[in-house]
Amino acid sequence: MKKVIVLVLALLVAAGAFTGCSKQESKEETSSVIPTVLNTVEYTLYQNIFYNDKAGEYNGQEVTKEGTFATLHDAYSDVTRYYVWGYNDNTKCCDWQWELKIDDVNNLPANGCLVTVKGTYETNDAALDGLWIVNPEISVKTKYKGNSYDIDMLSMSNTLERVQITNVINFPDKFSGKSIGFYGRVKSDNEIEDTYYDNSWSVTVNGDFEVPAFGTKMIATGTVGDGVIDDVKLSDNTQY
């Protein structure tokens, strides 16, 4: 009988240790910093599909992507679009992004989360670039718990930011009054432009701030006005 009790106690201790381990493994990681995902293979594939017109060759292929989750408000088509994206390399001037066809918007990750997406490529004219990932299964690897904005360009790649700011400038009535966060370079006393590329985009900003040296990379937050960004606050850009 004593041996049986010892055995049972040993099994209970082992089960307790296993349960404790399971709880630790299931604990979700969080971060207040947008993840930096570098993947040259994804960038090469992205270039091949969208710039070398190879989308048809990948139609129906099952894929797995790891990157940053972002939401884009497409005023041209009056739809919300969802993406997983990353950079080519540490220069961060070149990026890749895959649109996700989301049928159920409930329980989506927050913008800026590091996610893994499993799904299938589909060519479709409804996708912004003619191809998206359908039936995406999204799992969060690192939950983003930083600041959030109605128009959250801080969670976007440089390419997605360019698309979003173009929407904001050209359709001010659809974005007026919304909070906004974005990144760029100081172009003039009251203009912010694309971080990496000249003559890409620029937007007028109004606010009580000290103007940094022209060309300085900054983060800007404010409220969308009539084709401008009002109540702007500038802060140092150490990430983009």
mmCIF file of C-alpha atoms in Angstrom, residues 31-222:
data_model
loop_
_atom_site.group_PDB
_atom_site.id
_atom_site.type_symbol
_atom_site.label_atom_id
_atom_site.label_comp_id
_atom_site.label_asym_id
_atom_site.label_seq_id
_atom_site.Cartn_x
_atom_site.Cartn_y
_atom_site.Cartn_z
ATOM 1 C CA SER A 31 5.255 44.302 -26.627
ATOM 2 C CA SER A 32 4.872 48.078 -26.829
ATOM 3 C CA VAL A 33 7.043 48.141 -29.982
ATOM 4 C CA ILE A 34 5.899 47.358 -33.525
ATOM 5 C CA PRO A 35 7.746 44.182 -34.586
ATOM 6 C CA THR A 36 10.551 44.341 -37.136
ATOM 7 C CA VAL A 37 10.166 41.362 -39.472
ATOM 8 C CA LEU A 38 12.948 40.878 -42.019
ATOM 9 C CA ASN A 39 12.458 38.368 -44.825
ATOM 10 C CA THR A 40 14.264 38.714 -48.147
ATOM 11 C CA VAL A 41 12.616 35.549 -49.519
ATOM 12 C CA GLU A 42 9.171 37.092 -49.014
ATOM 13 C CA TYR A 43 10.313 40.336 -50.611
ATOM 14 C CA THR A 44 11.655 38.508 -53.667
ATOM 15 C CA LEU A 45 8.400 36.551 -53.983
ATOM 16 C CA TYR A 46 6.375 39.737 -53.590
ATOM 17 C CA GLN A 47 8.375 41.421 -56.347
ATOM 18 C CA ASN A 48 8.029 38.389 -58.609
ATOM 19 C CA ILE A 49 4.256 38.165 -58.198
ATOM 20 C CA PHE A 50 3.310 41.832 -58.419
ATOM 21 C CA TYR A 51 6.022 43.330 -60.596
ATOM 22 C CA ASN A 52 6.757 40.395 -62.894
ATOM 23 C CA ASP A 53 3.066 39.517 -63.354
ATOM 24 C CA LYS A 54 3.360 35.992 -61.899
ATOM 25 C CA ALA A 55 0.242 35.991 -59.697
ATOM 26 C CA GLY A 56 -1.523 33.398 -61.836
ATOM 27 C CA GLU A 57 1.241 30.878 -61.205
ATOM 28 C CA TYR A 58 0.545 30.961 -57.466
ATOM 29 C CA ASN A 59 -3.257 30.867 -57.557
ATOM 30 C CA GLY A 60 -4.513 28.126 -55.217
ATOM 31 C CA GLN A 61 -1.191 27.610 -53.445
ATOM 32 C CA GLU A 62 -1.325 27.126 -49.683
ATOM 33 C CA VAL A 63 0.961 29.522 -47.827
ATOM 34 C CA THR A 64 2.191 30.465 -44.362
ATOM 35 C CA LYS A 65 3.297 34.024 -43.572
ATOM 36 C CA GLU A 66 4.775 35.618 -40.484
ATOM 37 C CA GLY A 67 4.665 39.383 -40.176
ATOM 38 C CA THR A 68 2.978 42.452 -38.715
ATOM 39 C CA PHE A 69 -0.803 42.769 -38.811
ATOM 40 C CA ALA A 70 -2.197 46.040 -40.196
ATOM 41 C CA THR A 71 -5.557 47.494 -41.215
ATOM 42 C CA LEU A 72 -5.915 49.854 -44.180
ATOM 43 C CA HIS A 73 -8.996 52.004 -44.844
ATOM 44 C CA ASP A 74 -9.516 52.073 -48.608
ATOM 45 C CA ALA A 75 -11.763 55.047 -49.361
ATOM 46 C CA TYR A 76 -11.451 54.549 -53.126
ATOM 47 C CA SER A 77 -13.295 51.203 -52.889
ATOM 48 C CA ASP A 78 -15.023 51.989 -49.584
ATOM 49 C CA VAL A 79 -13.690 48.848 -47.902
ATOM 50 C CA THR A 80 -11.332 47.985 -45.076
ATOM 51 C CA ARG A 81 -8.339 45.881 -46.040
ATOM 52 C CA TYR A 82 -6.128 43.697 -43.862
ATOM 53 C CA TYR A 83 -2.468 42.843 -44.316
ATOM 54 C CA VAL A 84 0.459 40.889 -42.986
ATOM 55 C CA TRP A 85 3.745 42.543 -43.883
ATOM 56 C CA GLY A 86 7.481 42.834 -43.272
ATOM 57 C CA TYR A 87 10.710 44.359 -44.557
ATOM 58 C CA ASN A 88 13.295 43.100 -47.011
ATOM 59 C CA ASP A 89 16.217 44.015 -44.760
ATOM 60 C CA ASN A 90 17.349 46.407 -42.059
ATOM 61 C CA THR A 91 17.334 49.431 -44.385
ATOM 62 C CA LYS A 92 13.492 49.247 -44.121
ATOM 63 C CA CYS A 93 13.080 51.158 -47.369
ATOM 64 C CA CYS A 94 11.830 48.035 -49.186
ATOM 65 C CA ASP A 95 8.937 45.982 -47.893
ATOM 66 C CA TRP A 96 6.428 43.271 -48.750
ATOM 67 C CA GLN A 97 2.746 42.926 -47.832
ATOM 68 C CA TRP A 98 0.069 40.312 -48.431
ATOM 69 C CA GLU A 99 -3.595 41.231 -48.347
ATOM 70 C CA LEU A 100 -5.893 38.968 -46.320
ATOM 71 C CA LYS A 101 -9.509 38.338 -47.257
ATOM 72 C CA ILE A 102 -11.261 38.580 -43.910
ATOM 73 C CA ASP A 103 -14.866 37.321 -43.849
ATOM 74 C CA ASP A 104 -15.386 37.587 -40.086
ATOM 75 C CA VAL A 105 -13.980 40.741 -38.503
ATOM 76 C CA ASN A 106 -14.663 39.559 -34.952
ATOM 77 C CA ASN A 107 -11.657 38.680 -32.792
ATOM 78 C CA LEU A 108 -9.059 40.103 -35.169
ATOM 79 C CA PRO A 109 -5.610 40.909 -33.740
ATOM 80 C CA ALA A 110 -4.763 44.481 -32.865
ATOM 81 C CA ASN A 111 -2.770 46.413 -35.432
ATOM 82 C CA GLY A 112 0.925 45.972 -34.748
ATOM 83 C CA CYS A 113 0.713 42.389 -33.499
ATOM 84 C CA LEU A 114 3.244 39.859 -34.734
ATOM 85 C CA VAL A 115 1.142 37.140 -36.364
ATOM 86 C CA THR A 116 1.378 33.900 -38.286
ATOM 87 C CA VAL A 117 -1.105 33.482 -41.135
ATOM 88 C CA LYS A 118 -2.003 30.239 -42.899
ATOM 89 C CA GLY A 119 -4.211 30.364 -45.969
ATOM 90 C CA THR A 120 -4.399 30.075 -49.758
ATOM 91 C CA TYR A 121 -3.421 32.501 -52.509
ATOM 92 C CA GLU A 122 -6.326 33.586 -54.685
ATOM 93 C CA THR A 123 -6.267 35.859 -57.695
ATOM 94 C CA ASN A 124 -9.253 38.175 -57.501
ATOM 95 C CA ASP A 125 -10.022 41.611 -58.911
ATOM 96 C CA ALA A 126 -11.505 42.603 -55.552
ATOM 97 C CA ALA A 127 -8.033 42.432 -54.003
ATOM 98 C CA LEU A 128 -6.214 45.746 -54.151
ATOM 99 C CA ASP A 129 -3.352 44.265 -56.186
ATOM 100 C CA GLY A 130 -5.270 41.388 -57.722
ATOM 101 C CA LEU A 131 -4.189 38.667 -55.271
ATOM 102 C CA TRP A 132 -4.924 37.969 -51.611
ATOM 103 C CA ILE A 133 -4.847 35.171 -49.078
ATOM 104 C CA VAL A 134 -8.253 33.567 -48.517
ATOM 105 C CA ASN A 135 -9.485 31.583 -45.508
ATOM 106 C CA PRO A 136 -6.664 32.953 -43.381
ATOM 107 C CA GLU A 137 -6.024 31.338 -40.007
ATOM 108 C CA ILE A 138 -4.370 34.020 -37.896
ATOM 109 C CA SER A 139 -2.481 33.272 -34.693
ATOM 110 C CA VAL A 140 -0.814 35.946 -32.569
ATOM 111 C CA LYS A 141 2.831 35.405 -31.667
ATOM 112 C CA THR A 142 3.369 38.743 -29.901
ATOM 113 C CA LYS A 143 0.516 41.019 -28.888
ATOM 114 C CA TYR A 144 1.072 44.730 -29.493
ATOM 115 C CA LYS A 145 -0.011 46.917 -26.579
ATOM 116 C CA GLY A 146 1.195 50.326 -27.657
ATOM 117 C CA ASN A 147 -0.835 53.391 -28.613
ATOM 118 C CA SER A 148 -3.655 52.919 -31.093
ATOM 119 C CA TYR A 149 -5.248 55.340 -33.565
ATOM 120 C CA ASP A 150 -8.311 55.370 -35.818
ATOM 121 C CA ILE A 151 -5.917 55.664 -38.763
ATOM 122 C CA ASP A 152 -2.936 53.660 -37.568
ATOM 123 C CA MET A 153 -0.099 54.090 -40.019
ATOM 124 C CA LEU A 154 2.498 53.382 -37.338
ATOM 125 C CA SER A 155 1.605 49.700 -37.773
ATOM 126 C CA MET A 156 2.074 49.882 -41.562
ATOM 127 C CA SER A 157 4.929 49.322 -43.943
ATOM 128 C CA ASN A 158 6.189 52.277 -45.947
ATOM 129 C CA THR A 159 4.172 51.074 -48.941
ATOM 130 C CA LEU A 160 0.934 50.690 -46.992
ATOM 131 C CA GLU A 161 1.487 54.065 -45.334
ATOM 132 C CA ARG A 162 1.796 55.685 -48.761
ATOM 133 C CA VAL A 163 -1.506 54.113 -49.850
ATOM 134 C CA GLN A 164 -3.250 55.159 -46.636
ATOM 135 C CA ILE A 165 -2.064 58.776 -46.572
ATOM 136 C CA THR A 166 -3.116 59.155 -50.217
ATOM 137 C CA ASN A 167 -6.614 58.060 -49.185
ATOM 138 C CA VAL A 168 -6.635 60.509 -46.285
ATOM 139 C CA ILE A 169 -5.567 63.439 -48.447
ATOM 140 C CA ASN A 170 -7.933 62.685 -51.329
ATOM 141 C CA PHE A 171 -11.011 61.767 -49.256
ATOM 142 C CA PRO A 172 -10.886 64.134 -46.253
ATOM 143 C CA ASP A 173 -14.640 63.873 -45.646
ATOM 144 C CA LYS A 174 -14.321 60.151 -44.916
ATOM 145 C CA PHE A 175 -11.516 60.602 -42.402
ATOM 146 C CA SER A 176 -12.215 64.009 -40.856
ATOM 147 C CA GLY A 177 -12.013 64.061 -37.072
ATOM 148 C CA LYS A 178 -10.283 60.693 -36.766
ATOM 149 C CA SER A 179 -7.129 60.261 -34.735
ATOM 150 C CA ILE A 180 -4.041 59.425 -36.761
ATOM 151 C CA GLY A 181 -0.489 58.255 -36.200
ATOM 152 C CA PHE A 182 2.180 58.135 -38.909
ATOM 153 C CA TYR A 183 5.908 58.461 -39.554
ATOM 154 C CA GLY A 184 7.957 60.454 -42.052
ATOM 155 C CA ARG A 185 10.593 63.129 -42.605
ATOM 156 C CA VAL A 186 10.328 66.840 -41.939
ATOM 157 C CA LYS A 187 10.000 68.479 -45.363
ATOM 158 C CA SER A 188 9.296 72.090 -44.358
ATOM 159 C CA ASP A 189 7.952 74.149 -41.465
ATOM 160 C CA ASN A 190 4.554 72.522 -41.834
ATOM 161 C CA GLU A 191 5.018 69.426 -44.004
ATOM 162 C CA ILE A 192 5.897 65.780 -43.353
ATOM 163 C CA GLU A 193 6.922 63.579 -46.262
ATOM 164 C CA ASP A 194 7.789 59.954 -47.020
ATOM 165 C CA THR A 195 10.581 58.645 -44.792
ATOM 166 C CA TYR A 196 12.594 57.104 -47.612
ATOM 167 C CA TYR A 197 11.500 58.453 -50.992
ATOM 168 C CA ASP A 198 11.421 61.973 -52.419
ATOM 169 C CA ASN A 199 8.295 63.072 -54.297
ATOM 170 C CA SER A 200 6.323 60.117 -52.944
ATOM 171 C CA TRP A 201 3.853 61.898 -50.648
ATOM 172 C CA SER A 202 3.710 64.850 -48.287
ATOM 173 C CA VAL A 203 1.027 66.179 -45.971
ATOM 174 C CA THR A 204 0.490 69.544 -44.295
ATOM 175 C CA VAL A 205 0.590 69.439 -40.496
ATOM 176 C CA ASN A 206 -0.663 72.043 -38.045
ATOM 177 C CA GLY A 207 0.231 72.178 -34.376
ATOM 178 C CA ASP A 208 2.187 73.816 -31.612
ATOM 179 C CA PHE A 209 5.536 72.090 -32.080
ATOM 180 C CA GLU A 210 9.142 73.063 -32.527
ATOM 181 C CA VAL A 211 10.200 72.350 -36.098
ATOM 182 C CA PRO A 212 13.144 69.925 -36.253
ATOM 183 C CA ALA A 213 15.827 70.195 -38.919
ATOM 184 C CA PHE A 214 14.528 69.438 -42.403
ATOM 185 C CA GLY A 215 15.046 65.776 -43.243
ATOM 186 C CA THR A 216 14.708 64.609 -39.637
ATOM 187 C CA LYS A 217 12.738 61.387 -39.253
ATOM 188 C CA MET A 218 9.796 61.888 -36.894
ATOM 189 C CA ILE A 219 6.654 60.239 -35.587
ATOM 190 C CA ALA A 220 3.539 62.419 -35.860
ATOM 191 C CA THR A 221 0.164 62.077 -34.164
ATOM 192 C CA GLY A 222 -2.885 64.272 -34.521
#
